[in-house]
Coordinates of N, CA and C in Angstrom, one line a residue:
M1 N 0.9 -1.2 -0.2 CA 0.1 -0.1 0.1 C 1.0 1.4 0.2
T2 N 0.7 2.2 -0.9 CA 1.4 3.5 -1.0 C 1.1 4.3 0.3
K3 N 2.1 5.2 0.3 CA 1.9 6.4 1.3 C 0.6 6.9 1.3
T4 N 0.3 7.5 0.2 CA -1.2 8.1 0.0 C -2.4 7.3 0.2
A5 N -2.3 6.1 -0.2 CA -3.3 5.1 0.1 C -3.5 5.2 1.7
R6 N -2.3 4.9 2.5 CA -2.3 4.7 3.8 C -3.0 5.9 4.4
I7 N -2.6 7.2 4.2 CA -3.2 8.4 4.7 C -4.8 8.4 4.1
M8 N -5.1 8.3 3.0 CA -6.5 8.1 2.7 C -7.2 7.3 3.6
T9 N -6.7 6.1 3.7 CA -7.7 4.9 4.6 C -7.6 5.4 6.1
R10 N -6.4 5.9 6.6 CA -6.7 6.7 7.9 C -7.6 7.8 7.9
T11 N -7.5 8.7 7.0 CA -8.4 9.9 7.1 C -10.0 9.3 7.0
G12 N -10.1 8.4 6.4 CA -11.5 7.7 6.1 C -11.9 7.1 7.3
S13 N -10.9 6.3 8.0 CA -11.5 5.8 9.4 C -11.7 6.9 10.3
L14 N -11.0 8.1 10.4 CA -11.2 9.0 11.4 C -12.6 9.7 11.0
V15 N -12.9 9.8 9.9 CA -14.2 10.7 9.2 C -15.2 9.6 9.9
A16 N -15.1 8.3 9.6 CA -16.0 7.3 9.8 C -16.2 7.3 11.3
A17 N -15.3 7.1 12.3 CA -15.5 7.0 13.5 C -16.1 8.4 14.1
A18 N -15.8 9.6 13.5 CA -16.4 10.9 14.0 C -17.9 11.0 13.7
A19 N -18.6 10.4 12.6 CA -19.8 10.1 12.2 C -20.6 9.4 13.0
V20 N -19.9 8.0 13.5 CA -20.5 7.0 14.3 C -20.7 7.7 15.8
T21 N -19.8 8.4 16.4 CA -19.8 9.1 17.5 C -20.9 10.1 17.4
A22 N -21.0 10.8 16.3 CA -22.1 11.9 16.2 C -23.4 11.2 16.2
L23 N -23.7 10.0 15.8 CA -25.0 9.5 15.7 C -25.1 8.7 17.1
A24 N -24.1 8.2 17.7 CA -24.3 7.7 19.0 C -24.5 8.5 20.3
F25 N -24.2 9.8 20.2 CA -24.2 10.8 21.1 C -24.8 12.2 20.7
P26 N -26.1 12.0 20.4 CA -26.7 13.3 19.7 C -26.7 14.4 20.8
A27 N -26.4 15.7 20.2 CA -26.7 16.6 21.2 C -27.9 16.8 21.7
Q28 N -27.9 17.5 22.9 CA -29.0 17.7 23.6 C -29.3 19.3 23.7
A29 N -30.3 19.7 23.2 CA -30.6 21.0 23.2 C -30.7 21.7 24.6
H30 N -31.0 20.9 25.6 CA -31.1 21.5 26.9 C -29.9 20.8 27.8
A31 N -28.8 20.6 27.3 CA -27.7 20.0 28.2 C -27.4 21.2 29.2
A32 N -27.2 20.7 30.1 CA -26.6 21.5 31.2 C -25.1 21.8 31.5
A33 N -24.7 22.8 31.4 CA -23.3 23.0 31.7 C -23.1 22.9 33.3
V34 N -22.0 22.5 33.6 CA -21.4 22.4 34.8 C -20.3 23.3 35.4
A35 N -20.8 24.1 36.4 CA -19.8 25.1 36.8 C -19.2 24.8 38.3
C36 N -17.7 25.0 38.3 CA -17.3 24.6 39.6 C -16.8 25.7 40.3
G37 N -16.5 25.6 41.7 CA -16.3 26.6 42.6 C -14.9 26.4 42.8
G38 N -14.5 27.1 44.1 CA -13.1 27.0 44.5 C -12.7 25.5 44.8
G39 N -11.3 25.3 45.2 CA -10.9 24.0 45.5 C -10.6 24.1 47.1
V40 N -10.7 22.9 47.5 CA -10.1 22.8 49.0 C -9.4 21.4 49.0
S41 N -8.5 21.0 49.8 CA -7.7 19.9 50.1 C -7.2 19.4 51.3
T42 N -7.4 18.2 51.5 CA -6.8 17.4 52.8 C -5.7 16.1 52.3
Q43 N -4.8 16.1 53.2 CA -3.9 15.0 52.9 C -3.7 14.8 51.3
N44 N -3.2 15.7 50.6 CA -3.0 15.7 49.0 C -4.1 15.4 48.2
I45 N -5.2 15.2 48.9 CA -6.7 15.0 48.0 C -7.3 16.4 47.9
G46 N -7.5 16.6 46.6 CA -8.2 17.9 46.4 C -9.5 17.7 46.0
A47 N -10.6 18.7 45.9 CA -12.0 18.8 45.7 C -12.2 20.1 44.9
R48 N -13.2 20.0 44.2 CA -13.9 21.3 43.8 C -15.3 20.8 43.9
G49 N -16.1 21.7 44.5 CA -17.5 21.3 44.4 C -18.2 22.2 43.1
C50 N -18.8 21.4 42.2 CA -19.5 21.8 41.0 C -21.0 21.7 41.0
I51 N -21.5 22.5 40.2 CA -23.0 22.4 40.2 C -23.7 22.6 38.7
S52 N -24.9 21.9 38.3 CA -25.4 22.2 37.1 C -26.8 22.2 37.4
A53 N -27.5 23.0 36.6 CA -29.0 23.3 36.6 C -29.6 23.2 35.1
E54 N -30.5 22.3 34.9 CA -31.2 22.2 33.7 C -32.5 22.5 34.0
R55 N -33.1 23.4 33.1 CA -34.6 24.0 33.0 C -35.3 23.1 32.0
W56 N -36.7 22.7 32.5 CA -37.6 22.1 31.7 C -39.0 22.4 32.1
Q57 N -40.0 22.3 31.5 CA -41.2 22.5 31.5 C -42.2 21.4 31.6
D58 N -43.1 21.3 32.4 CA -44.3 20.1 32.5 C -45.3 20.5 31.5
G59 N -46.4 19.6 31.5 CA -47.5 19.7 30.7 C -48.1 21.0 31.2
G60 N -48.2 21.3 32.5 CA -49.0 22.4 32.9 C -48.4 23.7 32.7
G61 N -47.3 23.9 32.1 CA -46.7 25.4 32.1 C -45.9 25.8 33.3
I62 N -45.5 24.9 34.0 CA -44.7 25.2 35.3 C -43.2 24.9 34.7
Y63 N -42.3 25.6 35.1 CA -41.0 25.4 34.8 C -40.3 24.9 36.1
W64 N -39.2 24.0 35.9 CA -38.5 23.2 36.8 C -37.2 23.3 36.6
R65 N -36.3 23.0 37.4 CA -34.9 22.8 37.2 C -34.5 21.6 38.0
D66 N -33.6 20.9 37.2 CA -33.0 19.7 37.6 C -31.5 20.2 38.2
I67 N -31.2 20.2 39.4 CA -29.9 20.5 40.1 C -29.3 19.3 40.3
T68 N -27.8 19.3 40.0 CA -27.2 18.1 40.1 C -25.6 18.8 40.6
A69 N -25.4 18.0 41.9 CA -24.3 18.3 42.4 C -23.1 17.4 42.0
H70 N -22.0 18.0 41.6 CA -20.8 17.2 41.1 C -19.4 17.5 42.1
A71 N -18.3 16.6 42.1 CA -17.1 16.7 42.6 C -16.2 16.4 41.6
L72 N -15.0 17.4 41.6 CA -13.8 17.1 40.8 C -13.0 16.8 41.6
L73 N -12.2 15.6 41.5 CA -11.4 15.1 42.6 C -9.9 15.0 42.0
T74 N -9.0 15.3 42.8 CA -7.6 15.3 42.5 C -6.9 14.5 43.5
N75 N -5.9 13.8 42.9 CA -5.1 12.9 44.0 C -3.7 13.2 43.6
S76 N -2.8 14.0 44.5 CA -1.4 14.2 44.1 C -0.6 13.5 44.9
R77 N -1.2 12.4 45.5 CA -0.3 11.4 46.2 C 0.4 10.3 45.1
S78 N 1.3 9.7 45.8 CA 2.2 8.7 44.9 C 1.5 7.5 44.8
R79 N 0.3 7.4 45.3 CA -0.3 5.8 45.2 C -1.9 6.3 45.1
A80 N -2.5 5.2 44.5 CA -3.9 5.6 44.4 C -4.8 5.6 45.7
S81 N -5.8 6.4 46.0 CA -6.6 6.4 47.1 C -8.1 6.3 47.1
W82 N -8.7 5.6 48.1 CA -10.2 5.6 48.0 C -10.6 7.0 48.5
V83 N -11.5 7.7 48.0 CA -11.8 9.1 48.5 C -13.5 9.0 48.7
E84 N -13.8 9.4 49.7 CA -15.5 9.6 50.0 C -15.8 11.0 49.8
Y85 N -17.0 11.4 49.4 CA -17.7 12.4 49.1 C -18.9 12.9 49.4
E86 N -19.4 14.1 49.9 CA -20.7 14.2 50.1 C -21.0 15.4 49.6
A87 N -22.3 15.8 49.2 CA -22.8 16.8 48.7 C -23.9 17.4 49.6
Y88 N -24.2 18.8 49.7 CA -25.4 19.2 50.5 C -25.9 20.4 49.7
S89 N -26.9 20.8 49.9 CA -27.7 22.0 49.2 C -28.4 22.7 50.2
Q90 N -28.7 23.9 49.5 CA -29.1 25.1 50.2 C -29.7 25.9 49.5
A91 N -31.2 26.3 49.6 CA -31.9 27.5 48.7 C -32.6 28.2 49.6
G92 N -31.8 29.1 50.3 CA -32.4 30.1 51.0 C -32.6 29.8 52.8
G93 N -32.2 28.5 52.9 CA -32.7 27.9 54.4 C -31.5 27.0 54.8
D94 N -31.8 26.0 55.6 CA -30.8 24.9 55.9 C -30.4 24.1 54.9
W95 N -28.9 23.5 55.3 CA -28.3 22.8 54.4 C -29.0 21.3 54.5
V96 N -29.1 20.9 53.3 CA -29.8 19.3 53.3 C -28.9 18.5 52.7
K97 N -28.6 17.3 52.9 CA -27.7 16.5 52.4 C -28.3 15.8 51.0
M98 N -27.7 15.9 50.0 CA -28.2 15.4 48.7 C -27.7 14.1 48.3
G99 N -26.4 13.7 49.0 CA -26.1 12.4 48.5 C -24.5 12.2 49.0
S100 N -24.1 11.1 48.8 CA -22.8 11.0 49.0 C -22.1 9.5 48.2
G101 N -20.7 9.4 48.0 CA -20.3 8.4 47.5 C -19.1 8.1 47.8
R102 N -18.4 7.1 47.1 CA -17.0 6.8 47.2 C -16.4 6.2 46.1
T103 N -15.0 6.7 45.7 CA -14.5 6.2 44.5 C -12.9 6.3 44.8
I104 N -12.2 5.5 43.8 CA -10.7 5.2 43.9 C -10.3 6.4 42.9
V105 N -9.2 7.0 43.4 CA -8.5 8.1 42.5 C -7.1 7.7 42.4
E106 N -6.8 7.4 41.1 CA -5.4 6.9 40.8 C -4.5 8.1 41.0
R107 N -3.2 7.6 41.2 CA -2.2 8.5 41.8 C -2.0 9.6 40.7
R108 N -1.8 10.8 41.2 CA -1.3 11.8 40.5 C -2.5 12.1 39.4
S109 N -3.7 12.1 39.6 CA -4.7 12.1 38.5 C -6.0 12.9 39.0
T110 N -6.7 13.6 38.1 CA -7.9 14.1 38.3 C -9.1 13.4 37.7
I111 N -10.1 13.1 38.3 CA -11.3 12.8 37.8 C -12.6 13.6 38.1
G112 N -13.6 13.5 37.1 CA -14.6 13.9 37.5 C -14.7 15.0 36.5
P113 N -16.1 15.9 36.4 CA -17.0 16.1 37.6 C -17.8 14.8 37.7
I114 N -17.8 14.4 38.9 CA -18.6 13.2 39.2 C -20.0 13.4 39.9
A115 N -21.0 12.9 39.1 CA -22.3 13.5 39.6 C -22.6 12.7 41.0
I116 N -22.7 13.5 42.1 CA -23.2 12.9 43.4 C -24.7 12.6 43.4
A117 N -25.4 13.6 43.2 CA -27.0 13.5 43.4 C -27.6 14.6 42.7
S118 N -28.9 14.7 42.5 CA -29.7 15.4 41.8 C -30.8 15.8 42.5
K119 N -31.6 16.9 42.4 CA -32.8 17.4 43.1 C -33.6 18.1 42.0
T120 N -34.9 18.1 42.0 CA -35.7 18.9 41.3 C -36.6 19.8 42.0
R121 N -36.5 21.0 41.4 CA -37.4 22.2 42.2 C -38.0 23.0 41.2
V122 N -39.1 23.8 41.7 CA -39.6 24.7 40.9 C -38.8 25.8 40.6
C123 N -38.8 26.4 39.3 CA -38.1 27.6 39.1 C -38.3 28.7 39.8
D124 N -37.4 29.4 40.4 CA -37.7 30.5 40.9 C -36.4 31.3 41.1
T125 N -36.3 32.4 41.6 CA -35.1 33.2 41.5 C -34.2 33.0 43.1
V126 N -34.5 31.8 43.7 CA -33.8 31.8 45.0 C -32.5 31.0 44.5
K127 N -31.1 31.7 45.0 CA -30.1 30.9 44.7 C -29.7 29.7 45.2
V128 N -29.5 28.7 44.5 CA -29.1 27.5 45.2 C -27.6 27.2 45.1
T129 N -27.3 27.0 46.5 CA -25.7 26.6 46.5 C -25.6 25.1 47.0
I130 N -24.6 24.4 46.3 CA -24.1 23.0 46.9 C -22.7 23.3 47.4
R131 N -22.4 22.1 48.3 CA -21.0 22.4 48.9 C -20.5 20.9 48.7
V132 N -19.5 20.6 48.9 CA -18.8 19.1 48.8 C -17.6 19.3 49.6
H133 N -17.5 18.1 50.1 CA -16.2 18.0 51.0 C -15.6 16.5 50.9
V134 N -14.5 16.1 51.2 CA -13.8 14.9 50.6 C -12.9 14.4 51.8
R135 N -12.9 12.9 52.0 CA -12.0 12.4 53.1 C -11.3 11.4 52.3
P136 N -10.2 11.2 52.3 CA -9.2 10.1 51.8 C -9.3 9.2 52.8
A137 N -9.2 7.7 52.4 CA -9.5 6.6 53.3 C -8.4 6.9 54.6
G138 N -8.9 6.8 55.8 CA -8.3 6.7 57.0 C -8.1 8.2 57.2
G139 N -8.5 9.2 56.5 CA -8.0 10.5 56.9 C -9.1 11.5 57.4
A140 N -9.0 12.9 57.5 CA -9.9 13.7 58.1 C -10.8 14.3 56.8
W141 N -11.8 14.9 57.2 CA -12.7 15.5 56.1 C -11.9 17.1 55.7
S142 N -12.0 17.2 54.4 CA -11.5 18.5 53.9 C -12.5 19.8 54.5
N143 N -12.0 21.0 54.1 CA -13.1 21.8 54.4 C -14.1 21.8 53.3
W144 N -14.9 23.0 53.1 CA -16.2 22.7 52.1 C -15.6 23.4 50.8
S145 N -16.0 22.8 49.5 CA -15.9 23.6 48.5 C -17.3 23.8 47.8
S146 N -17.6 25.0 47.4 CA -19.2 25.7 47.4 C -19.0 25.8 45.7
A147 N -20.3 25.6 45.2 CA -20.8 26.3 43.8 C -22.1 26.6 44.0
A148 N -22.6 27.5 43.1 CA -23.8 28.1 43.2 C -24.4 28.3 41.8
T149 N -26.0 28.4 41.8 CA -26.5 29.1 40.5 C -27.7 29.6 41.0
S150 N -27.9 30.9 40.3 CA -29.1 31.8 40.7 C -30.1 31.9 39.7
Q151 N -29.7 31.3 38.3 CA -30.5 31.2 37.4 C -31.3 30.0 37.0
C152 N -32.5 30.3 36.4 CA -33.2 29.1 36.2 C -33.3 28.7 34.7
Q153 N -32.1 28.3 34.3 CA -31.9 28.0 33.1 C -30.6 27.4 32.7
T154 N -30.3 26.9 31.4 CA -29.1 26.3 31.5 C -28.0 26.9 31.1

């Protein structure tokens, strides 16, 4: 096979793969963007609290938003570590636990944003804040990392 034929075959393969990917993962018109807040860390495990809000309308004309808490986790240790995380939400009142989880983060790597939990609420102008903290296996909990949204749209 000549060099030109190899290049054309490789280019055709890339175009075909892109087309298959586009068909397999259609774009969502209302896909929510993820916004992350500041970072916190404990024992070389870092976290950023993130939030997304997706607006939708039910059949009765009422607008809702699905709020999802996320965590972006970084392990700067020289070995993989199990990391626990929790997310809480606040919308003008007390903090309410949304969810928690546990995952392994490979050495010197970052994973996420990991969706922790979702909550659906009526669209209003109330600012919704989530906060996330992490704990490496056998370690202490970090401080809180917060993220917020006050808009009722994607």
